[in-house]
Amino acid sequence: MKLRRLRLRLTLLFAVVMVGLAIGPLLLWRSAAADRVRDDFEDLLVEQMEAVQRASIIDDDAGVWFPAWFVNANEGWFDAIEDWNLEPPLITWAQTAGSSPSFRSYSQDGDRFQAYVNPLRSGVALVTLNSTEERDDDLSSVDRRTLLLGLLLVAAATGLGWIGAGLALGPTRRLIDDQQGFLADAAHEMRTPLAVIQASSSQALARERSSEEYVRSLSEIRSAAERRQPRDRLTAVEPHEVE
């Protein structure tokens, strides 16, 4: 039982060390995978903006299938190039766009969107957006895969720790088994002589006997005491001379 507890402790220690060493790379992988998903979505918005700019130049919005607007915050109006019944804060975005393109978050009726605002001049900008549902699903998938890999890591570390601890404790277990076997054999070999000694002594003391009968009982007791234990496992004990 003590060896089993020791094996469990060694297994736990090994699992903790292995998980501790692997958790860093696992989290780095998760972060890289999540960043890749976000970057791909932002690249999609940039591609949409490029399509909007081409449509504005050639005055043909056939290639614009996504929500997009031309916004003039200076005069307080905007024109939908492709409208999906969305009402993002276009005027505010154009007013605060600055001089560089930027991404904005937007929610409507429980749906989440991300917008890309491209300022043309102060207060004037092109805006496009897209639903983040697919991106969020991909991020959730990354989290699920990270959790699954973490669980597999814990299971593998525990299994390897259990096997390794068993191999390390193997010699100790064999030594204990040999010791228990030795004690069992010794007890078995001593049981018969002790029974003879007890029976002969009890019989001798049961009533008054002649000298010859006492000598015979003592001889039986001595013979039983001199019986050797199993070879190579017990050392015979020479009896003291009886005066």
PDB file of C-alpha atoms in Angstrom:
ATOM      1  CA  MET A   1       0.000   0.000   0.000  1.00  0.00           C
ATOM      2  CA  LYS A   2       2.872   2.374   0.823  1.00  0.00           C
ATOM      3  CA  LEU A   3       4.495   1.634  -2.527  1.00  0.00           C
ATOM      4  CA  ARG A   4       1.212   2.370  -4.282  1.00  0.00           C
ATOM      5  CA  ARG A   5       0.949   5.751  -2.543  1.00  0.00           C
ATOM      6  CA  LEU A   6       4.570   6.491  -3.441  1.00  0.00           C
ATOM      7  CA  ARG A   7       3.891   5.558  -7.066  1.00  0.00           C
ATOM      8  CA  LEU A   8       0.884   7.874  -7.134  1.00  0.00           C
ATOM      9  CA  ARG A   9       2.967  10.724  -5.732  1.00  0.00           C
ATOM     10  CA  LEU A  10       5.748  10.159  -8.253  1.00  0.00           C
ATOM     11  CA  THR A  11       3.164  10.053 -11.045  1.00  0.00           C
ATOM     12  CA  LEU A  12       1.617  13.319  -9.869  1.00  0.00           C
ATOM     13  CA  LEU A  13       5.030  14.975  -9.620  1.00  0.00           C
ATOM     14  CA  PHE A  14       5.988  13.863 -13.124  1.00  0.00           C
ATOM     15  CA  ALA A  15       2.654  15.033 -14.554  1.00  0.00           C
ATOM     16  CA  VAL A  16       2.966  18.456 -12.897  1.00  0.00           C
ATOM     17  CA  VAL A  17       6.501  18.933 -14.218  1.00  0.00           C
ATOM     18  CA  MET A  18       5.605  17.830 -17.755  1.00  0.00           C
ATOM     19  CA  VAL A  19       2.467  19.975 -17.914  1.00  0.00           C
ATOM     20  CA  GLY A  20       4.415  22.917 -16.508  1.00  0.00           C
ATOM     21  CA  LEU A  21       7.022  22.548 -19.245  1.00  0.00           C
ATOM     22  CA  ALA A  22       4.447  22.152 -22.019  1.00  0.00           C
ATOM     23  CA  ILE A  23       1.877  24.777 -20.976  1.00  0.00           C
ATOM     24  CA  GLY A  24       4.024  27.651 -22.274  1.00  0.00           C
ATOM     25  CA  PRO A  25       4.366  26.326 -25.847  1.00  0.00           C
ATOM     26  CA  LEU A  26       0.679  25.366 -25.828  1.00  0.00           C
ATOM     27  CA  LEU A  27      -0.395  28.895 -24.877  1.00  0.00           C
ATOM     28  CA  LEU A  28       1.962  30.358 -27.476  1.00  0.00           C
ATOM     29  CA  TRP A  29       0.348  28.126 -30.106  1.00  0.00           C
ATOM     30  CA  ARG A  30      -3.113  29.268 -29.026  1.00  0.00           C
ATOM     31  CA  SER A  31      -2.104  32.914 -29.187  1.00  0.00           C
ATOM     32  CA  ALA A  32      -0.575  32.489 -32.654  1.00  0.00           C
ATOM     33  CA  ALA A  33      -3.630  30.614 -33.946  1.00  0.00           C
ATOM     34  CA  ALA A  34      -6.023  33.257 -32.561  1.00  0.00           C
ATOM     35  CA  ASP A  35      -3.935  36.081 -34.056  1.00  0.00           C
ATOM     36  CA  ARG A  36      -4.007  34.321 -37.426  1.00  0.00           C
ATOM     37  CA  VAL A  37      -7.813  34.118 -37.318  1.00  0.00           C
ATOM     38  CA  ARG A  38      -8.106  37.830 -36.447  1.00  0.00           C
ATOM     39  CA  ASP A  39      -5.583  38.817 -39.122  1.00  0.00           C
ATOM     40  CA  ASP A  40      -7.454  36.821 -41.772  1.00  0.00           C
ATOM     41  CA  PHE A  41     -10.691  38.601 -40.865  1.00  0.00           C
ATOM     42  CA  GLU A  42      -9.043  42.018 -40.979  1.00  0.00           C
ATOM     43  CA  ASP A  43      -7.513  41.131 -44.368  1.00  0.00           C
ATOM     44  CA  LEU A  44     -11.041  40.348 -45.576  1.00  0.00           C
ATOM     45  CA  LEU A  45     -12.201  43.815 -44.515  1.00  0.00           C
ATOM     46  CA  VAL A  46      -9.228  45.386 -46.315  1.00  0.00           C
ATOM     47  CA  GLU A  47     -10.156  43.468 -49.465  1.00  0.00           C
ATOM     48  CA  GLN A  48     -13.722  44.731 -49.118  1.00  0.00           C
ATOM     49  CA  MET A  49     -12.436  48.305 -48.848  1.00  0.00           C
ATOM     50  CA  GLU A  50     -10.342  47.842 -51.980  1.00  0.00           C
ATOM     51  CA  ALA A  51     -13.470  46.641 -53.803  1.00  0.00           C
ATOM     52  CA  VAL A  52     -15.372  49.722 -52.554  1.00  0.00           C
ATOM     53  CA  GLN A  53     -12.589  52.028 -53.801  1.00  0.00           C
ATOM     54  CA  ARG A  54     -12.588  50.396 -57.236  1.00  0.00           C
ATOM     55  CA  ALA A  55     -16.367  50.738 -57.407  1.00  0.00           C
ATOM     56  CA  SER A  56     -16.083  54.448 -56.520  1.00  0.00           C
ATOM     57  CA  ILE A  57     -13.472  55.032 -59.222  1.00  0.00           C
ATOM     58  CA  ILE A  58     -15.317  53.273 -62.050  1.00  0.00           C
ATOM     59  CA  ASP A  59     -18.779  54.166 -60.707  1.00  0.00           C
ATOM     60  CA  ASP A  60     -19.872  50.532 -60.732  1.00  0.00           C
ATOM     61  CA  ASP A  61     -20.886  48.841 -57.478  1.00  0.00           C
ATOM     62  CA  ALA A  62     -21.547  45.425 -58.999  1.00  0.00           C
ATOM     63  CA  GLY A  63     -18.617  43.948 -57.096  1.00  0.00           C
ATOM     64  CA  VAL A  64     -19.809  45.294 -53.755  1.00  0.00           C
ATOM     65  CA  TRP A  65     -21.980  42.584 -52.163  1.00  0.00           C
ATOM     66  CA  PHE A  66     -21.275  43.569 -48.538  1.00  0.00           C
ATOM     67  CA  PRO A  67     -22.362  46.555 -46.408  1.00  0.00           C
ATOM     68  CA  ALA A  68     -20.491  49.719 -47.466  1.00  0.00           C
ATOM     69  CA  TRP A  69     -21.055  53.487 -47.263  1.00  0.00           C
ATOM     70  CA  PHE A  70     -19.644  56.780 -48.423  1.00  0.00           C
ATOM     71  CA  VAL A  71     -19.837  59.124 -45.422  1.00  0.00           C
ATOM     72  CA  ASN A  72     -19.616  62.931 -45.354  1.00  0.00           C
ATOM     73  CA  ALA A  73     -19.672  63.926 -41.687  1.00  0.00           C
ATOM     74  CA  ASN A  74     -19.009  67.561 -42.538  1.00  0.00           C
ATOM     75  CA  GLU A  75     -22.415  67.866 -44.186  1.00  0.00           C
ATOM     76  CA  GLY A  76     -24.042  65.198 -41.997  1.00  0.00           C
ATOM     77  CA  TRP A  77     -25.030  62.651 -44.659  1.00  0.00           C
ATOM     78  CA  PHE A  78     -23.951  59.237 -45.975  1.00  0.00           C
ATOM     79  CA  ASP A  79     -24.739  57.199 -49.066  1.00  0.00           C
ATOM     80  CA  ALA A  80     -25.152  53.404 -48.872  1.00  0.00           C
ATOM     81  CA  ILE A  81     -23.220  51.643 -51.621  1.00  0.00           C
ATOM     82  CA  GLU A  82     -24.685  48.372 -50.354  1.00  0.00           C
ATOM     83  CA  ASP A  83     -27.020  48.519 -47.359  1.00  0.00           C
ATOM     84  CA  TRP A  84     -28.132  45.522 -45.292  1.00  0.00           C
ATOM     85  CA  ASN A  85     -30.508  47.425 -42.995  1.00  0.00           C
ATOM     86  CA  LEU A  86     -27.699  48.203 -40.599  1.00  0.00           C
ATOM     87  CA  GLU A  87     -27.386  51.420 -38.631  1.00  0.00           C
ATOM     88  CA  PRO A  88     -23.783  51.808 -37.474  1.00  0.00           C
ATOM     89  CA  PRO A  89     -22.610  55.223 -36.159  1.00  0.00           C
ATOM     90  CA  LEU A  90     -21.186  56.245 -39.538  1.00  0.00           C
ATOM     91  CA  ILE A  91     -21.064  60.014 -38.868  1.00  0.00           C
ATOM     92  CA  THR A  92     -19.199  59.485 -35.588  1.00  0.00           C
ATOM     93  CA  TRP A  93     -16.743  57.108 -37.205  1.00  0.00           C
ATOM     94  CA  ALA A  94     -16.011  59.560 -40.023  1.00  0.00           C
ATOM     95  CA  GLN A  95     -15.571  62.436 -37.584  1.00  0.00           C
ATOM     96  CA  THR A  96     -13.111  60.499 -35.429  1.00  0.00           C
ATOM     97  CA  ALA A  97     -11.334  58.633 -38.220  1.00  0.00           C
ATOM     98  CA  GLY A  98      -8.217  60.795 -38.159  1.00  0.00           C
ATOM     99  CA  SER A  99      -5.867  60.375 -41.084  1.00  0.00           C
ATOM    100  CA  SER A 100      -5.257  56.599 -41.035  1.00  0.00           C
ATOM    101  CA  PRO A 101      -7.592  53.630 -41.659  1.00  0.00           C
ATOM    102  CA  SER A 102      -8.896  51.965 -38.509  1.00  0.00           C
ATOM    103  CA  PHE A 103     -11.092  49.078 -37.348  1.00  0.00           C
ATOM    104  CA  ARG A 104     -14.236  49.599 -35.269  1.00  0.00           C
ATOM    105  CA  SER A 105     -16.565  47.201 -33.438  1.00  0.00           C
ATOM    106  CA  TYR A 106     -20.340  47.372 -33.772  1.00  0.00           C
ATOM    107  CA  SER A 107     -23.322  45.384 -32.460  1.00  0.00           C
ATOM    108  CA  GLN A 108     -26.950  45.407 -33.562  1.00  0.00           C
ATOM    109  CA  ASP A 109     -29.796  43.162 -32.368  1.00  0.00           C
ATOM    110  CA  GLY A 110     -27.329  40.821 -30.705  1.00  0.00           C
ATOM    111  CA  ASP A 111     -25.210  40.438 -33.845  1.00  0.00           C
ATOM    112  CA  ARG A 112     -21.592  41.536 -33.785  1.00  0.00           C
ATOM    113  CA  PHE A 113     -19.759  43.265 -36.618  1.00  0.00           C
ATOM    114  CA  GLN A 114     -16.374  44.778 -37.285  1.00  0.00           C
ATOM    115  CA  ALA A 115     -16.003  47.833 -39.512  1.00  0.00           C
ATOM    116  CA  TYR A 116     -13.107  49.236 -41.511  1.00  0.00           C
ATOM    117  CA  VAL A 117     -13.031  53.027 -41.810  1.00  0.00           C
ATOM    118  CA  ASN A 118     -10.850  54.532 -44.536  1.00  0.00           C
ATOM    119  CA  PRO A 119     -10.676  58.368 -44.282  1.00  0.00           C
ATOM    120  CA  LEU A 120     -10.485  60.221 -47.617  1.00  0.00           C
ATOM    121  CA  ARG A 121     -10.143  63.663 -46.076  1.00  0.00           C
ATOM    122  CA  SER A 122     -11.186  65.317 -42.835  1.00  0.00           C
ATOM    123  CA  GLY A 123     -14.772  64.241 -42.026  1.00  0.00           C
ATOM    124  CA  VAL A 124     -15.134  62.172 -45.213  1.00  0.00           C
ATOM    125  CA  ALA A 125     -14.583  58.406 -45.285  1.00  0.00           C
ATOM    126  CA  LEU A 126     -15.453  55.111 -46.885  1.00  0.00           C
ATOM    127  CA  VAL A 127     -16.808  52.486 -44.464  1.00  0.00           C
ATOM    128  CA  THR A 128     -17.360  48.749 -44.842  1.00  0.00           C
ATOM    129  CA  LEU A 129     -18.131  46.075 -42.293  1.00  0.00           C
ATOM    130  CA  ASN A 130     -18.758  42.363 -41.954  1.00  0.00           C
ATOM    131  CA  SER A 131     -20.235  39.998 -39.386  1.00  0.00           C
ATOM    132  CA  THR A 132     -17.782  38.525 -36.898  1.00  0.00           C
ATOM    133  CA  GLU A 133     -19.829  35.344 -36.417  1.00  0.00           C
ATOM    134  CA  GLU A 134     -17.509  33.138 -38.475  1.00  0.00           C
ATOM    135  CA  ARG A 135     -14.418  34.703 -36.912  1.00  0.00           C
ATOM    136  CA  ASP A 136     -15.807  34.177 -33.404  1.00  0.00           C
ATOM    137  CA  ASP A 137     -16.621  30.552 -34.257  1.00  0.00           C
ATOM    138  CA  ASP A 138     -13.042  30.047 -35.420  1.00  0.00           C
ATOM    139  CA  LEU A 139     -11.710  31.598 -32.205  1.00  0.00           C
ATOM    140  CA  SER A 140     -13.952  29.293 -30.169  1.00  0.00           C
ATOM    141  CA  SER A 141     -12.619  26.373 -32.191  1.00  0.00           C
ATOM    142  CA  VAL A 142      -9.069  27.399 -31.299  1.00  0.00           C
ATOM    143  CA  ASP A 143     -10.046  27.488 -27.613  1.00  0.00           C
ATOM    144  CA  ARG A 144     -11.634  24.039 -27.858  1.00  0.00           C
ATOM    145  CA  ARG A 145      -8.567  22.585 -29.558  1.00  0.00           C
ATOM    146  CA  THR A 146      -6.336  24.168 -26.931  1.00  0.00           C
ATOM    147  CA  LEU A 147      -8.429  22.611 -24.149  1.00  0.00           C
ATOM    148  CA  LEU A 148      -8.394  19.226 -25.893  1.00  0.00           C
ATOM    149  CA  LEU A 149      -4.631  19.352 -26.355  1.00  0.00           C
ATOM    150  CA  GLY A 150      -4.268  20.334 -22.705  1.00  0.00           C
ATOM    151  CA  LEU A 151      -6.359  17.355 -21.573  1.00  0.00           C
ATOM    152  CA  LEU A 152      -4.420  15.001 -23.852  1.00  0.00           C
ATOM    153  CA  LEU A 153      -1.196  16.411 -22.455  1.00  0.00           C
ATOM    154  CA  VAL A 154      -2.331  15.783 -18.879  1.00  0.00           C
ATOM    155  CA  ALA A 155      -3.454  12.251 -19.751  1.00  0.00           C
ATOM    156  CA  ALA A 156      -0.185  11.457 -21.556  1.00  0.00           C
ATOM    157  CA  ALA A 157       1.941  12.897 -18.759  1.00  0.00           C
ATOM    158  CA  THR A 158      -0.031  10.941 -16.153  1.00  0.00           C
ATOM    159  CA  GLY A 159       0.269   7.702 -18.124  1.00  0.00           C
ATOM    160  CA  LEU A 160       3.990   8.108 -18.709  1.00  0.00           C
ATOM    161  CA  GLY A 161       4.483   9.067 -15.070  1.00  0.00           C
ATOM    162  CA  TRP A 162       2.609   5.972 -13.891  1.00  0.00           C
ATOM    163  CA  ILE A 163       4.674   3.700 -16.141  1.00  0.00           C
ATOM    164  CA  GLY A 164       7.941   5.398 -15.216  1.00  0.00           C
ATOM    165  CA  ALA A 165       7.191   5.254 -11.504  1.00  0.00           C
ATOM    166  CA  GLY A 166       6.328   1.575 -11.827  1.00  0.00           C
ATOM    167  CA  LEU A 167       9.657   0.857 -13.539  1.00  0.00           C
ATOM    168  CA  ALA A 168      11.571   2.889 -10.954  1.00  0.00           C
ATOM    169  CA  LEU A 169       9.903   1.098  -8.034  1.00  0.00           C
ATOM    170  CA  GLY A 170      10.155  -2.349  -9.633  1.00  0.00           C
ATOM    171  CA  PRO A 171      13.335  -3.436  -7.770  1.00  0.00           C
ATOM    172  CA  THR A 172      11.889  -2.263  -4.470  1.00  0.00           C
ATOM    173  CA  ARG A 173       8.656  -4.168  -5.113  1.00  0.00           C
ATOM    174  CA  ARG A 174      10.598  -7.339  -5.966  1.00  0.00           C
ATOM    175  CA  LEU A 175      12.661  -6.974  -2.778  1.00  0.00           C
ATOM    176  CA  ILE A 176       9.512  -6.636  -0.685  1.00  0.00           C
ATOM    177  CA  ASP A 177       7.936  -9.646  -2.428  1.00  0.00           C
ATOM    178  CA  ASP A 178      11.065 -11.716  -1.719  1.00  0.00           C
ATOM    179  CA  GLN A 179      10.999 -10.639   1.907  1.00  0.00           C
ATOM    180  CA  GLN A 180       7.342 -11.558   2.264  1.00  0.00           C
ATOM    181  CA  GLY A 181       8.001 -14.902   0.616  1.00  0.00           C
ATOM    182  CA  PHE A 182      10.893 -15.552   2.981  1.00  0.00           C
ATOM    183  CA  LEU A 183       8.761 -14.775   6.013  1.00  0.00           C
ATOM    184  CA  ALA A 184       5.943 -16.970   4.742  1.00  0.00           C
ATOM    185  CA  ASP A 185       8.314 -19.894   4.133  1.00  0.00           C
ATOM    186  CA  ALA A 186       9.924 -19.406   7.528  1.00  0.00           C
ATOM    187  CA  ALA A 187       6.578 -19.357   9.266  1.00  0.00           C
ATOM    188  CA  HIS A 188       5.508 -22.489   7.400  1.00  0.00           C
ATOM    189  CA  GLU A 189       8.707 -24.369   8.202  1.00  0.00           C
ATOM    190  CA  MET A 190       8.561 -23.396  11.879  1.00  0.00           C
ATOM    191  CA  ARG A 191       4.930 -24.322  12.291  1.00  0.00           C
ATOM    192  CA  THR A 192       5.532 -28.132  12.287  1.00  0.00           C
ATOM    193  CA  PRO A 193       8.455 -28.223  14.786  1.00  0.00           C
ATOM    194  CA  LEU A 194       6.623 -25.903  17.138  1.00  0.00           C
ATOM    195  CA  ALA A 195       3.564 -28.126  16.974  1.00  0.00           C
ATOM    196  CA  VAL A 196       5.724 -31.177  17.816  1.00  0.00           C
ATOM    197  CA  ILE A 197       7.405 -29.332  20.689  1.00  0.00           C
ATOM    198  CA  GLN A 198       4.079 -28.196  22.078  1.00  0.00           C
ATOM    199  CA  ALA A 199       2.502 -31.674  21.781  1.00  0.00           C
ATOM    200  CA  SER A 200       5.481 -33.510  23.307  1.00  0.00           C
ATOM    201  CA  SER A 201       5.845 -31.080  26.193  1.00  0.00           C
ATOM    202  CA  SER A 202       2.098 -31.155  26.898  1.00  0.00           C
ATOM    203  CA  GLN A 203       2.069 -34.916  26.856  1.00  0.00           C
ATOM    204  CA  ALA A 204       5.089 -35.111  29.150  1.00  0.00           C
ATOM    205  CA  LEU A 205       3.525 -32.756  31.665  1.00  0.00           C
ATOM    206  CA  ALA A 206       0.088 -34.332  31.590  1.00  0.00           C
ATOM    207  CA  ARG A 207       0.955 -36.828  34.351  1.00  0.00           C
ATOM    208  CA  GLU A 208       3.807 -38.356  36.258  1.00  0.00           C
ATOM    209  CA  ARG A 209       6.094 -40.343  33.950  1.00  0.00           C
ATOM    210  CA  SER A 210       9.150 -42.525  34.202  1.00  0.00           C
ATOM    211  CA  SER A 211      12.645 -41.256  33.412  1.00  0.00           C
ATOM    212  CA  GLU A 212      12.646 -43.134  30.127  1.00  0.00           C
ATOM    213  CA  GLU A 213       9.405 -41.429  29.047  1.00  0.00           C
ATOM    214  CA  TYR A 214      10.802 -38.003  29.959  1.00  0.00           C
ATOM    215  CA  VAL A 215      13.951 -38.760  27.986  1.00  0.00           C
ATOM    216  CA  ARG A 216      11.865 -39.822  24.970  1.00  0.00           C
ATOM    217  CA  SER A 217       9.756 -36.619  25.148  1.00  0.00           C
ATOM    218  CA  LEU A 218      12.841 -34.449  25.470  1.00  0.00           C
ATOM    219  CA  SER A 219      14.420 -36.265  22.519  1.00  0.00           C
ATOM    220  CA  GLU A 220      11.362 -35.525  20.387  1.00  0.00           C
ATOM    221  CA  ILE A 221      11.489 -31.883  21.443  1.00  0.00           C
ATOM    222  CA  ARG A 222      15.204 -31.668  20.615  1.00  0.00           C
ATOM    223  CA  SER A 223      14.708 -33.341  17.210  1.00  0.00           C
ATOM    224  CA  ALA A 224      11.937 -30.877  16.356  1.00  0.00           C
ATOM    225  CA  ALA A 225      14.095 -27.914  17.473  1.00  0.00           C
ATOM    226  CA  GLU A 226      17.036 -29.129  15.362  1.00  0.00           C
ATOM    227  CA  ARG A 227      14.947 -29.362  12.154  1.00  0.00           C
ATOM    228  CA  ARG A 228      16.614 -27.079   9.541  1.00  0.00           C
ATOM    229  CA  GLN A 229      14.799 -24.274   7.771  1.00  0.00           C
ATOM    230  CA  PRO A 230      14.667 -23.956   3.905  1.00  0.00           C
ATOM    231  CA  ARG A 231      18.081 -24.190   2.255  1.00  0.00           C
ATOM    232  CA  ASP A 232      19.868 -20.912   1.580  1.00  0.00           C
ATOM    233  CA  ARG A 233      17.154 -18.926   3.348  1.00  0.00           C
ATOM    234  CA  LEU A 234      17.443 -19.788   7.028  1.00  0.00           C
ATOM    235  CA  THR A 235      20.587 -20.583   9.003  1.00  0.00           C
ATOM    236  CA  ALA A 236      20.331 -23.561  11.283  1.00  0.00           C
ATOM    237  CA  VAL A 237      20.620 -22.729  14.975  1.00  0.00           C
ATOM    238  CA  GLU A 238      22.621 -25.266  16.933  1.00  0.00           C
ATOM    239  CA  PRO A 239      20.948 -26.170  20.256  1.00  0.00           C
ATOM    240  CA  HIS A 240      22.785 -25.748  23.551  1.00  0.00           C
ATOM    241  CA  GLU A 241      24.020 -28.872  25.206  1.00  0.00           C
ATOM    242  CA  VAL A 242      21.678 -30.057  27.940  1.00  0.00           C
ATOM    243  CA  GLU A 243      23.527 -31.149  31.017  1.00  0.00           C
TER     244      GLU A 243
END
